[in-house]
PDB file of C-alpha atoms in Angstrom:
ATOM      1  CA  MET A   1     106.429  87.045 110.427  1.00 94.00           C
ATOM      2  CA  SER A   2     106.257  87.773 114.129  1.00 92.00           C
ATOM      3  CA  PHE A   3     103.589  89.221 116.345  1.00 92.00           C
ATOM      4  CA  THR A   4     103.079  90.338 119.903  1.00 95.00           C
ATOM      5  CA  ILE A   5     100.621  88.789 122.351  1.00 96.00           C
ATOM      6  CA  LYS A   6      99.887  90.474 125.638  1.00 97.00           C
ATOM      7  CA  PRO A   7      98.630  88.528 128.675  1.00 98.00           C
ATOM      8  CA  ILE A   8      94.938  88.936 129.456  1.00 98.00           C
ATOM      9  CA  ALA A   9      95.342  87.566 132.984  1.00 98.00           C
ATOM     10  CA  TYR A  10      97.747  85.914 135.431  1.00 98.00           C
ATOM     11  CA  VAL A  11      97.587  82.742 137.522  1.00 98.00           C
ATOM     12  CA  LYS A  12      97.510  82.798 141.308  1.00 97.00           C
ATOM     13  CA  ASN A  13      97.987  79.444 143.035  1.00 95.00           C
ATOM     14  CA  SER A  14     100.167  77.568 145.507  1.00 88.00           C
ATOM     15  CA  ARG A  15     102.442  75.957 142.914  1.00 83.00           C
ATOM     16  CA  GLN A  16     105.747  77.860 142.838  1.00 79.00           C
ATOM     17  CA  GLU A  17     107.976  75.345 141.052  1.00 75.00           C
ATOM     18  CA  ILE A  18     107.702  73.618 137.688  1.00 73.00           C
ATOM     19  CA  GLU A  19     106.841  69.972 138.382  1.00 71.00           C
ATOM     20  CA  ASP A  20     105.647  67.213 136.076  1.00 69.00           C
ATOM     21  CA  ASP A  21     102.936  65.553 138.173  1.00 63.00           C
ATOM     22  CA  HIS A  22     100.120  65.972 140.731  1.00 63.00           C
ATOM     23  CA  TRP A  23      98.144  68.837 139.140  1.00 72.00           C
ATOM     24  CA  GLY A  24      94.604  67.524 139.636  1.00 70.00           C
ATOM     25  CA  SER A  25      93.948  69.076 143.041  1.00 80.00           C
ATOM     26  CA  ILE A  26      95.525  72.464 142.262  1.00 85.00           C
ATOM     27  CA  ILE A  27      93.039  75.302 142.614  1.00 94.00           C
ATOM     28  CA  SER A  28      94.002  78.432 140.710  1.00 97.00           C
ATOM     29  CA  GLU A  29      92.623  81.921 140.477  1.00 98.00           C
ATOM     30  CA  ILE A  30      92.916  83.600 137.088  1.00 98.00           C
ATOM     31  CA  GLU A  31      92.739  87.374 137.502  1.00 98.00           C
ATOM     32  CA  LEU A  32      92.274  89.671 134.510  1.00 98.00           C
ATOM     33  CA  VAL A  33      94.799  92.428 133.856  1.00 98.00           C
ATOM     34  CA  GLU A  34      93.576  96.018 134.278  1.00 98.00           C
ATOM     35  CA  GLU A  35      93.309  96.600 130.509  1.00 98.00           C
ATOM     36  CA  VAL A  36      90.689  93.839 130.166  1.00 98.00           C
ATOM     37  CA  SER A  37      87.172  94.682 131.335  1.00 98.00           C
ATOM     38  CA  GLU A  38      85.546  92.376 133.859  1.00 98.00           C
ATOM     39  CA  LEU A  39      82.672  92.266 131.389  1.00 98.00           C
ATOM     40  CA  ALA A  40      84.814  89.940 129.291  1.00 98.00           C
ATOM     41  CA  LEU A  41      83.859  87.206 131.813  1.00 98.00           C
ATOM     42  CA  ASN A  42      80.086  87.789 131.637  1.00 98.00           C
ATOM     43  CA  GLY A  43      78.290  84.472 131.068  1.00 98.00           C
ATOM     44  CA  ILE A  44      81.345  82.360 131.922  1.00 98.00           C
ATOM     45  CA  THR A  45      79.475  80.478 134.692  1.00 98.00           C
ATOM     46  CA  ASP A  46      77.108  79.047 132.088  1.00 98.00           C
ATOM     47  CA  PHE A  47      79.993  76.689 131.242  1.00 98.00           C
ATOM     48  CA  SER A  48      81.399  73.944 133.446  1.00 98.00           C
ATOM     49  CA  HIS A  49      84.811  73.724 131.798  1.00 98.00           C
ATOM     50  CA  LEU A  50      87.228  76.095 130.087  1.00 98.00           C
ATOM     51  CA  GLU A  51      90.327  75.844 127.938  1.00 98.00           C
ATOM     52  CA  ILE A  52      93.158  77.976 129.225  1.00 98.00           C
ATOM     53  CA  ILE A  53      95.968  79.036 126.898  1.00 98.00           C
ATOM     54  CA  PHE A  54      99.048  80.176 128.750  1.00 97.00           C
ATOM     55  CA  TYR A  55     102.682  81.081 128.218  1.00 97.00           C
ATOM     56  CA  PHE A  56     105.548  79.049 129.706  1.00 95.00           C
ATOM     57  CA  ASP A  57     107.408  82.198 130.735  1.00 95.00           C
ATOM     58  CA  LYS A  58     109.897  80.366 132.995  1.00 93.00           C
ATOM     59  CA  VAL A  59     111.279  78.241 130.147  1.00 94.00           C
ATOM     60  CA  SER A  60     114.561  79.757 128.955  1.00 95.00           C
ATOM     61  CA  ASP A  61     115.116  80.087 125.225  1.00 95.00           C
ATOM     62  CA  ASP A  62     118.136  77.789 125.332  1.00 96.00           C
ATOM     63  CA  LYS A  63     115.853  74.936 126.513  1.00 94.00           C
ATOM     64  CA  ILE A  64     113.491  75.139 123.516  1.00 96.00           C
ATOM     65  CA  GLN A  65     113.233  71.955 121.447  1.00 93.00           C
ATOM     66  CA  TYR A  66     112.820  72.121 117.674  1.00 95.00           C
ATOM     67  CA  ASN A  67     113.146  68.435 116.864  1.00 95.00           C
ATOM     68  CA  ALA A  68     112.690  65.069 118.612  1.00 95.00           C
ATOM     69  CA  ARG A  69     113.475  64.042 122.165  1.00 92.00           C
ATOM     70  CA  HIS A  70     112.501  61.487 124.783  1.00 93.00           C
ATOM     71  CA  PRO A  71     109.452  62.810 126.721  1.00 91.00           C
ATOM     72  CA  ARG A  72     110.603  63.986 130.184  1.00 87.00           C
ATOM     73  CA  ASN A  73     114.113  63.035 128.985  1.00 87.00           C
ATOM     74  CA  ASN A  74     113.271  59.447 129.903  1.00 91.00           C
ATOM     75  CA  PRO A  75     115.126  57.061 127.512  1.00 94.00           C
ATOM     76  CA  SER A  76     112.531  54.338 128.158  1.00 93.00           C
ATOM     77  CA  TYR A  77     110.075  56.487 126.179  1.00 94.00           C
ATOM     78  CA  PRO A  78     110.529  56.655 122.389  1.00 95.00           C
ATOM     79  CA  LYS A  79     112.203  59.702 120.869  1.00 96.00           C
ATOM     80  CA  VAL A  80     109.341  61.706 119.358  1.00 96.00           C
ATOM     81  CA  GLY A  81     108.980  65.169 117.902  1.00 96.00           C
ATOM     82  CA  ILE A  82     108.156  68.105 120.127  1.00 95.00           C
ATOM     83  CA  PHE A  83     104.766  68.350 118.392  1.00 96.00           C
ATOM     84  CA  SER A  84     104.037  64.727 119.324  1.00 96.00           C
ATOM     85  CA  GLN A  85     104.189  65.529 123.025  1.00 93.00           C
ATOM     86  CA  ARG A  86     102.930  68.229 125.375  1.00 90.00           C
ATOM     87  CA  GLY A  87     106.217  69.264 126.986  1.00 89.00           C
ATOM     88  CA  LYS A  88     106.828  72.854 128.058  1.00 91.00           C
ATOM     89  CA  ASN A  89     109.975  73.323 125.946  1.00 92.00           C
ATOM     90  CA  ARG A  90     107.972  74.148 122.816  1.00 94.00           C
ATOM     91  CA  PRO A  91     109.061  76.633 120.131  1.00 96.00           C
ATOM     92  CA  ASN A  92     106.358  79.166 121.076  1.00 96.00           C
ATOM     93  CA  LYS A  93     106.133  78.184 124.783  1.00 96.00           C
ATOM     94  CA  LEU A  94     102.335  77.848 124.713  1.00 97.00           C
ATOM     95  CA  GLY A  95     100.411  75.607 127.092  1.00 96.00           C
ATOM     96  CA  LEU A  96      96.792  74.510 126.767  1.00 97.00           C
ATOM     97  CA  THR A  97      94.767  72.859 129.517  1.00 95.00           C
ATOM     98  CA  SER A  98      91.115  71.998 130.022  1.00 95.00           C
ATOM     99  CA  VAL A  99      89.986  73.014 133.514  1.00 96.00           C
ATOM    100  CA  GLU A 100      86.882  72.860 135.655  1.00 96.00           C
ATOM    101  CA  LEU A 101      85.372  76.269 136.385  1.00 98.00           C
ATOM    102  CA  LEU A 102      84.605  76.537 140.106  1.00 98.00           C
ATOM    103  CA  SER A 103      83.506  80.165 140.453  1.00 98.00           C
ATOM    104  CA  HIS A 104      83.543  83.664 139.024  1.00 98.00           C
ATOM    105  CA  ASN A 105      83.860  86.865 141.040  1.00 98.00           C
ATOM    106  CA  GLU A 106      84.199  90.165 139.177  1.00 97.00           C
ATOM    107  CA  ARG A 107      87.687  90.065 137.544  1.00 98.00           C
ATOM    108  CA  THR A 108      88.641  86.586 138.761  1.00 98.00           C
ATOM    109  CA  ILE A 109      87.696  83.034 137.904  1.00 98.00           C
ATOM    110  CA  THR A 110      88.651  80.071 140.063  1.00 98.00           C
ATOM    111  CA  VAL A 111      89.479  76.788 138.351  1.00 98.00           C
ATOM    112  CA  ARG A 112      90.663  73.278 139.201  1.00 95.00           C
ATOM    113  CA  GLY A 113      93.343  71.373 137.282  1.00 93.00           C
ATOM    114  CA  LEU A 114      95.364  74.152 135.665  1.00 94.00           C
ATOM    115  CA  ASP A 115      98.925  72.886 135.205  1.00 91.00           C
ATOM    116  CA  ALA A 116     100.541  76.315 135.388  1.00 93.00           C
ATOM    117  CA  ILE A 117     102.574  77.763 138.238  1.00 93.00           C
ATOM    118  CA  ASN A 118     101.862  80.924 140.219  1.00 96.00           C
ATOM    119  CA  GLY A 119     102.388  84.051 138.125  1.00 98.00           C
ATOM    120  CA  THR A 120     102.010  82.370 134.740  1.00 97.00           C
ATOM    121  CA  PRO A 121     100.660  84.707 132.035  1.00 98.00           C
ATOM    122  CA  ILE A 122      97.305  83.719 130.525  1.00 98.00           C
ATOM    123  CA  ILE A 123      96.964  84.286 126.788  1.00 98.00           C
ATOM    124  CA  ASP A 124      93.300  83.306 126.325  1.00 98.00           C
ATOM    125  CA  ILE A 125      90.280  81.716 127.971  1.00 98.00           C
ATOM    126  CA  LYS A 126      87.745  79.739 125.925  1.00 98.00           C
ATOM    127  CA  PRO A 127      84.631  77.880 127.028  1.00 98.00           C
ATOM    128  CA  ILE A 128      84.541  74.168 126.245  1.00 98.00           C
ATOM    129  CA  MET A 129      81.592  73.334 124.022  1.00 97.00           C
ATOM    130  CA  LYS A 130      80.585  69.775 123.158  1.00 95.00           C
ATOM    131  CA  GLU A 131      80.616  70.633 119.458  1.00 95.00           C
ATOM    132  CA  PHE A 132      84.366  71.359 119.633  1.00 94.00           C
ATOM    133  CA  LEU A 133      85.279  68.085 121.350  1.00 92.00           C
ATOM    134  CA  PRO A 134      86.906  65.387 119.213  1.00 92.00           C
ATOM    135  CA  LYS A 135      84.631  63.177 117.135  1.00 94.00           C
ATOM    136  CA  GLY A 136      85.242  59.443 117.295  1.00 93.00           C
ATOM    137  CA  GLU A 137      87.742  57.456 119.309  1.00 94.00           C
ATOM    138  CA  ILE A 138      90.857  59.148 120.650  1.00 93.00           C
ATOM    139  CA  LYS A 139      94.088  57.262 119.858  1.00 95.00           C
ATOM    140  CA  GLN A 140      97.386  57.689 121.705  1.00 93.00           C
ATOM    141  CA  PRO A 141     100.526  55.577 122.250  1.00 93.00           C
ATOM    142  CA  ASN A 142     101.076  53.521 125.412  1.00 93.00           C
ATOM    143  CA  TRP A 143     104.080  55.627 126.514  1.00 91.00           C
ATOM    144  CA  SER A 144     101.855  58.721 126.785  1.00 92.00           C
ATOM    145  CA  THR A 145      99.331  56.885 128.941  1.00 91.00           C
ATOM    146  CA  GLU A 146     102.168  55.752 131.239  1.00 87.00           C
ATOM    147  CA  LEU A 147     103.656  59.243 131.355  1.00 82.00           C
ATOM    148  CA  MET A 148     100.305  60.718 132.446  1.00 83.00           C
ATOM    149  CA  GLU A 149      99.567  58.176 135.225  1.00 84.00           C
ATOM    150  CA  LYS A 150     100.348  60.609 138.074  1.00 81.00           C
ATOM    151  CA  TYR A 151      99.881  63.888 136.214  1.00 78.00           C
ATOM    152  CA  TRP A 152      96.406  64.579 137.638  1.00 73.00           C
ATOM    153  CA  ASP A 153      96.759  62.669 140.975  1.00 81.00           C
TER     154      ASP A 153
END
């Protein structure tokens, strides 16, 4: 089975190159495509945070991983499956990030902390609701904590 997904918006920000760290201060505008009504954003400012689903369109198909690898190709990290990490070289090239909503103006929302470069296609926008947050303690390996040390700086 295959299906087609069309972007609902695009990212506008200062980040032109794919980089692994320092995303926390990035301010991005997400502007809806013409086919999507600005009414789709009505009520969005009632939420403080959003989940943004986007497409890693700059990742070439020959870079896609279908098995295990060292995160960031760093041999000091264990070799783990692509679904046990959040790397961009995923089979369906989908990214997901929780962001802070700063403002809404007609067809555009402004957010902080989106780890997507300028021009990235947005697949969906969802409000974060407490009821969808994980229940209980979140567990993760030490290597992932180390990997993320400078991600949001």
